[in-house]
PDB file of C-alpha atoms in Angstrom:
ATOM      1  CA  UNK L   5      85.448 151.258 130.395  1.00 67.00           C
ATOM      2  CA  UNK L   6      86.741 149.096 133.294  1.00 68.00           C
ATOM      3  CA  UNK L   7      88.972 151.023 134.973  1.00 71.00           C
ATOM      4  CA  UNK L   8      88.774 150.873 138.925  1.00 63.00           C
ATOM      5  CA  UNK L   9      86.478 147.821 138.570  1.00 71.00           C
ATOM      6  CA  UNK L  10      86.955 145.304 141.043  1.00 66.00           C
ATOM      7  CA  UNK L  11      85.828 141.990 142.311  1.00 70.00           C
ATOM      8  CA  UNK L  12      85.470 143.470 146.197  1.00 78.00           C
ATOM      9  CA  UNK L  13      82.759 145.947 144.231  1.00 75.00           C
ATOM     10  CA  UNK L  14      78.940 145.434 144.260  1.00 80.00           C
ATOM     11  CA  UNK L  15      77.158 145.506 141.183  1.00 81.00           C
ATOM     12  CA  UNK L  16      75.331 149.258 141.699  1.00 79.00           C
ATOM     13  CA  UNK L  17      78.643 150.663 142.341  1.00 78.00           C
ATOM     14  CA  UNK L  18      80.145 148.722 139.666  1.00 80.00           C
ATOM     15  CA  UNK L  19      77.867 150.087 137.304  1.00 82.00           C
ATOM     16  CA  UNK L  20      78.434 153.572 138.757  1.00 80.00           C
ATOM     17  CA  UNK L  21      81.911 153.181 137.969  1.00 81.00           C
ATOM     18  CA  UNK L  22      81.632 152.059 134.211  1.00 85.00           C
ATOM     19  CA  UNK L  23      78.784 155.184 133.108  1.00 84.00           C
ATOM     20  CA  UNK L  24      81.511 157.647 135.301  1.00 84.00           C
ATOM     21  CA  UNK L  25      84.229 156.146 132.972  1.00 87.00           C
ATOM     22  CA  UNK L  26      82.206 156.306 130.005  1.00 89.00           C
ATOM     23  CA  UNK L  27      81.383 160.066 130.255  1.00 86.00           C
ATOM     24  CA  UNK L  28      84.710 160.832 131.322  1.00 88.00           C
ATOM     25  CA  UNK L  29      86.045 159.024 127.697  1.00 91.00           C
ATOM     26  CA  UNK L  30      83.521 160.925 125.780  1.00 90.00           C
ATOM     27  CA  UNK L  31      83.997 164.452 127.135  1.00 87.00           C
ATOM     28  CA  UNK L  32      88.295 163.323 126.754  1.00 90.00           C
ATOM     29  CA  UNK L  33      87.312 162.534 123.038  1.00 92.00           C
ATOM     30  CA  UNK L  34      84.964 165.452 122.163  1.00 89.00           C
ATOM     31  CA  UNK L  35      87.472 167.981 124.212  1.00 87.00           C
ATOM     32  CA  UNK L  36      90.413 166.832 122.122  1.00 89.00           C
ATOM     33  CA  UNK L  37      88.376 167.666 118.659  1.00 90.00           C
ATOM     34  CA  UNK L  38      86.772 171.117 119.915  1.00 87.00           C
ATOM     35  CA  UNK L  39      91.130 171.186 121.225  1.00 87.00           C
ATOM     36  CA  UNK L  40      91.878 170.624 117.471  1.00 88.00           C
ATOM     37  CA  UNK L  41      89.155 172.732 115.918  1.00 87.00           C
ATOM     38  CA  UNK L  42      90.307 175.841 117.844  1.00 83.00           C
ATOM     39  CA  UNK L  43      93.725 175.702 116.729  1.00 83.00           C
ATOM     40  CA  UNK L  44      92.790 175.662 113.684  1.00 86.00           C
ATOM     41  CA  UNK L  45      90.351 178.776 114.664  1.00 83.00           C
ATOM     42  CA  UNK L  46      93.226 180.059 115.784  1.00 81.00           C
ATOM     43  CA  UNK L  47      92.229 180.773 119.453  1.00 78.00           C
ATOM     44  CA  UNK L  48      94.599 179.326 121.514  1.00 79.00           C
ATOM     45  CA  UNK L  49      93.421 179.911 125.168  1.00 78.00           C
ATOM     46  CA  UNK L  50      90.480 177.591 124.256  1.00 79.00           C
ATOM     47  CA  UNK L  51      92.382 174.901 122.944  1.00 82.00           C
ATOM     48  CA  UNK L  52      94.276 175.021 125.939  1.00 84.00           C
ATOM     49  CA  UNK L  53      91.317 175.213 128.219  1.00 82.00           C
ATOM     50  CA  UNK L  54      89.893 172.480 126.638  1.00 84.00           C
ATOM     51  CA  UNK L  55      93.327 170.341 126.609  1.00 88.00           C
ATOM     52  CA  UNK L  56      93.335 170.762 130.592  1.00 87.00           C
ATOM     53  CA  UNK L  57      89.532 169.505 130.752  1.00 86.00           C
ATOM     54  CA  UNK L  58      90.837 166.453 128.964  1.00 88.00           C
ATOM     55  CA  UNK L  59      93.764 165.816 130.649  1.00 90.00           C
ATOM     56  CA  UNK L  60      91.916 166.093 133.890  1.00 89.00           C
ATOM     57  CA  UNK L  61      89.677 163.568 132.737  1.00 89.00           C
ATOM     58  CA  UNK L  62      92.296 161.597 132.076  1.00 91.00           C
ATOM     59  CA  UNK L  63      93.139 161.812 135.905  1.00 92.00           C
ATOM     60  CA  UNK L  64      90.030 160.858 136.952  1.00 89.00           C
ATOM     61  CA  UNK L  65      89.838 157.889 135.505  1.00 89.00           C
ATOM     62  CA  UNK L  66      93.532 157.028 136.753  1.00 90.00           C
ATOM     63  CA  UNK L  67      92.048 157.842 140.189  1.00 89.00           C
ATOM     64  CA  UNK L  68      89.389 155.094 139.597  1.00 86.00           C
ATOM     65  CA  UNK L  69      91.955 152.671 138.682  1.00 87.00           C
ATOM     66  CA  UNK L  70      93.943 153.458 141.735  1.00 88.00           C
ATOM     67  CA  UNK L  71      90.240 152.785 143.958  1.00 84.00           C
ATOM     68  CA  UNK L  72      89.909 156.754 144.666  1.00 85.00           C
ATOM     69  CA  UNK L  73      86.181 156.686 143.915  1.00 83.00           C
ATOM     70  CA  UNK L  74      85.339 159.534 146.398  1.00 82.00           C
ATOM     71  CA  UNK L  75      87.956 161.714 144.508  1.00 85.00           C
ATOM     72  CA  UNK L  76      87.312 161.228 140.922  1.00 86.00           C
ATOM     73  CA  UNK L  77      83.448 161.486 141.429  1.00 84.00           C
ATOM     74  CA  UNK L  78      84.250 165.235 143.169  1.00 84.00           C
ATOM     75  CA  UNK L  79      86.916 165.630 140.170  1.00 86.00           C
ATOM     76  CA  UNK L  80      84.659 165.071 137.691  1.00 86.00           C
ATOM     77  CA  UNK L  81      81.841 167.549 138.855  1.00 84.00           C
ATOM     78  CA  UNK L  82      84.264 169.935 139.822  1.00 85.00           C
ATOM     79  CA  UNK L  83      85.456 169.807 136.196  1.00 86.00           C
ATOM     80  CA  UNK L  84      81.972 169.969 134.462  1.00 83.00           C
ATOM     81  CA  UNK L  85      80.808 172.467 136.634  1.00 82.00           C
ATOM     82  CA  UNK L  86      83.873 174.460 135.407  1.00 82.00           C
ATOM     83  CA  UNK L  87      83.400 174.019 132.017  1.00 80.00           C
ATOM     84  CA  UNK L  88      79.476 174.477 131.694  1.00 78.00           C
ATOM     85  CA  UNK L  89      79.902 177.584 134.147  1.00 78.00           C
ATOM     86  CA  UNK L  90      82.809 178.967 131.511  1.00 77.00           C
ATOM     87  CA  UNK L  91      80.989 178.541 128.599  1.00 75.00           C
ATOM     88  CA  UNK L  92      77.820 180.266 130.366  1.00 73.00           C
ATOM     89  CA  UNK L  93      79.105 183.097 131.396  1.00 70.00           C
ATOM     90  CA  UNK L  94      82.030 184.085 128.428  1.00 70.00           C
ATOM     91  CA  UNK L  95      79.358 183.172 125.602  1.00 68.00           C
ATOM     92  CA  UNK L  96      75.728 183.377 126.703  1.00 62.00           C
ATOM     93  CA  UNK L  97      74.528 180.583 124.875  1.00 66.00           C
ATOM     94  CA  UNK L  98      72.545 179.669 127.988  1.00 67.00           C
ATOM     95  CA  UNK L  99      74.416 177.243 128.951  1.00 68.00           C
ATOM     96  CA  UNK L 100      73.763 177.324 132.465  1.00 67.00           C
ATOM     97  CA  UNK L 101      70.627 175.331 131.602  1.00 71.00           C
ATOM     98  CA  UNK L 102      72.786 172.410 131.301  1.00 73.00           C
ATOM     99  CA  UNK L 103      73.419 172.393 135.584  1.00 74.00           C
ATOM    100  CA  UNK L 104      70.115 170.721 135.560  1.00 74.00           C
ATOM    101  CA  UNK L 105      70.740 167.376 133.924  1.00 79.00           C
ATOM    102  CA  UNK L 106      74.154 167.650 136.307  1.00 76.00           C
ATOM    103  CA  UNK L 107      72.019 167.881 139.069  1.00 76.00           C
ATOM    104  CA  UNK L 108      70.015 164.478 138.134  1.00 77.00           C
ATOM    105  CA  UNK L 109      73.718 163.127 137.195  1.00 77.00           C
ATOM    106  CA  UNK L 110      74.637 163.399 140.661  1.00 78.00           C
ATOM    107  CA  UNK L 111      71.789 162.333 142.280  1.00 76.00           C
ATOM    108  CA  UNK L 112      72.418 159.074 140.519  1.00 72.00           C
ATOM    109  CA  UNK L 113      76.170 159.003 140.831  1.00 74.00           C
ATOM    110  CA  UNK L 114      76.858 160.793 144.668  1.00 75.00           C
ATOM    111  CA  UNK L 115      75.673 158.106 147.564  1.00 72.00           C
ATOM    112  CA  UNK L 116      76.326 160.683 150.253  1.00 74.00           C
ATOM    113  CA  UNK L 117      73.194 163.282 150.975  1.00 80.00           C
ATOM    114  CA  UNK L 118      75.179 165.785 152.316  1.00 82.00           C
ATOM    115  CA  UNK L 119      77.884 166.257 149.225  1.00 78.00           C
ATOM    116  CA  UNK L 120      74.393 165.851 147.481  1.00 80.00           C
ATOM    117  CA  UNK L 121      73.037 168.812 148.846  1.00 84.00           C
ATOM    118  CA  UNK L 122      75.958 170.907 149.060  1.00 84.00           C
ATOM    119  CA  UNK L 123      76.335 170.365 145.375  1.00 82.00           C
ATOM    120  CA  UNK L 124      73.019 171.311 144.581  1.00 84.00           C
ATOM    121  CA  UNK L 125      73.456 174.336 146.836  1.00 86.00           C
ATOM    122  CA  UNK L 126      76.435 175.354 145.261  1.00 84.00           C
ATOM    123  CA  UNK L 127      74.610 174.804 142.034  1.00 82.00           C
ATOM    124  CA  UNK L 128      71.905 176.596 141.798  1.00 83.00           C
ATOM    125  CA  UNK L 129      73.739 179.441 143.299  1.00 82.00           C
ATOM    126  CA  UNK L 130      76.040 179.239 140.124  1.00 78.00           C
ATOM    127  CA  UNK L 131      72.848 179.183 138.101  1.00 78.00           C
ATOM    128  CA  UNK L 132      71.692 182.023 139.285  1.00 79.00           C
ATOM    129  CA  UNK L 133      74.894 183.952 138.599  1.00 74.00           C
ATOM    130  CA  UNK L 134      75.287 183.369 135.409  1.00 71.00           C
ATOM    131  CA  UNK L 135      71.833 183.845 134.429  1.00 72.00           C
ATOM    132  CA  UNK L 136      71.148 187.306 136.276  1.00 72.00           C
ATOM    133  CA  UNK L 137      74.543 188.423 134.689  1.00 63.00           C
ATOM    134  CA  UNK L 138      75.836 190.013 137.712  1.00 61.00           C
ATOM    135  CA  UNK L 139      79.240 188.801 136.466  1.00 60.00           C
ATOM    136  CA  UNK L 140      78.955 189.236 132.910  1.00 58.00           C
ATOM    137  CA  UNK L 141      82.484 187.951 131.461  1.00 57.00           C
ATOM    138  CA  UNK L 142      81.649 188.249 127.876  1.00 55.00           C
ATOM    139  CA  UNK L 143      81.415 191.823 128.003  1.00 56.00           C
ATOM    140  CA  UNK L 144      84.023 192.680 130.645  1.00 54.00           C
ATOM    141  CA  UNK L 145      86.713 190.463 128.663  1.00 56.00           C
ATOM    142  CA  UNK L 146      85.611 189.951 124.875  1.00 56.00           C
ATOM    143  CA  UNK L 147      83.135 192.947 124.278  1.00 54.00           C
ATOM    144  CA  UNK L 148      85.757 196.383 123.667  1.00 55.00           C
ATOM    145  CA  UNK L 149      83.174 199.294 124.002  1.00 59.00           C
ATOM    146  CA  UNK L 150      82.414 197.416 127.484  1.00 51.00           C
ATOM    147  CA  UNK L 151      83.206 200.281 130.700  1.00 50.00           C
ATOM    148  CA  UNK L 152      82.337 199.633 133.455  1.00 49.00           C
ATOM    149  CA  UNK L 153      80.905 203.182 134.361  1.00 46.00           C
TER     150      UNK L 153
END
């Protein structure tokens, strides 16, 4: 995907731009079927958490076509630290396993040490919330013989 690709670009950064893109189309495409697939589930509120992820994937890669590189690349980990933290602490599939690879993701796509380290700060405090279960969603807002006594 070339959007936000331009000739005043050097080739890392170019090629920084195009796997950003790429992962942003995916996660649009697979969001949009899981969108689907819980309608037909018939759970609603995930479909339409889902349908936000996509459409703010959508804006990130119109922020890359309007040369806001800084701001999609913060968009886009904003967004998949939302969705992986979600998933980890409503289901428990140990999920938060998966802020790892987004660490390495990062490290590749984030020039700047300090939003570097202040992501990894901020992640592996998020890790270790939702794998102590100090907040424990699931059972506060799915599980019914949950009290919090």
């Amino acid at each position: 995907m070339k959007a936000g690709v331009h000739a005043d670009l050097d080739f890392e950064d170019v090629k920084k731009l195009k796997i950003l893109n790429g992962i942003a189309v995916i996660y649009i495409f697979f969001n949009l079927i899981v969108s689907i697939w819980s309608f037909i589930l018939h759970t609603p509120y995930l479909a339409v958490f889902n349908y936000s992820i996509a459409g703010s994937m959508v804006i990130l890669i119109l922020l890359n076509a309007y040369r806001h590189y800084l701001a999609a690349k913060f968009l886009f980990f904003f967004i998949i630290t939302l969705h992986i933290l979600s998933v980890s602490l409503f289901f428990d599939f140990g999920a938060g396993y998966y802020f790892f690879p987004l660490i390495i993701l990062a490290g590749f796509l984030i020039g700047k040490k300090f939003w570097l380290y202040f992501y990894f700060a901020t992640i592996a405090l998020l890790f270790i919330l939702s794998e102590s279960h100090v907040f424990d969603a699931y059972q506060i807002f799915v599980d019914p013989e949950f009290s919090r006594v």
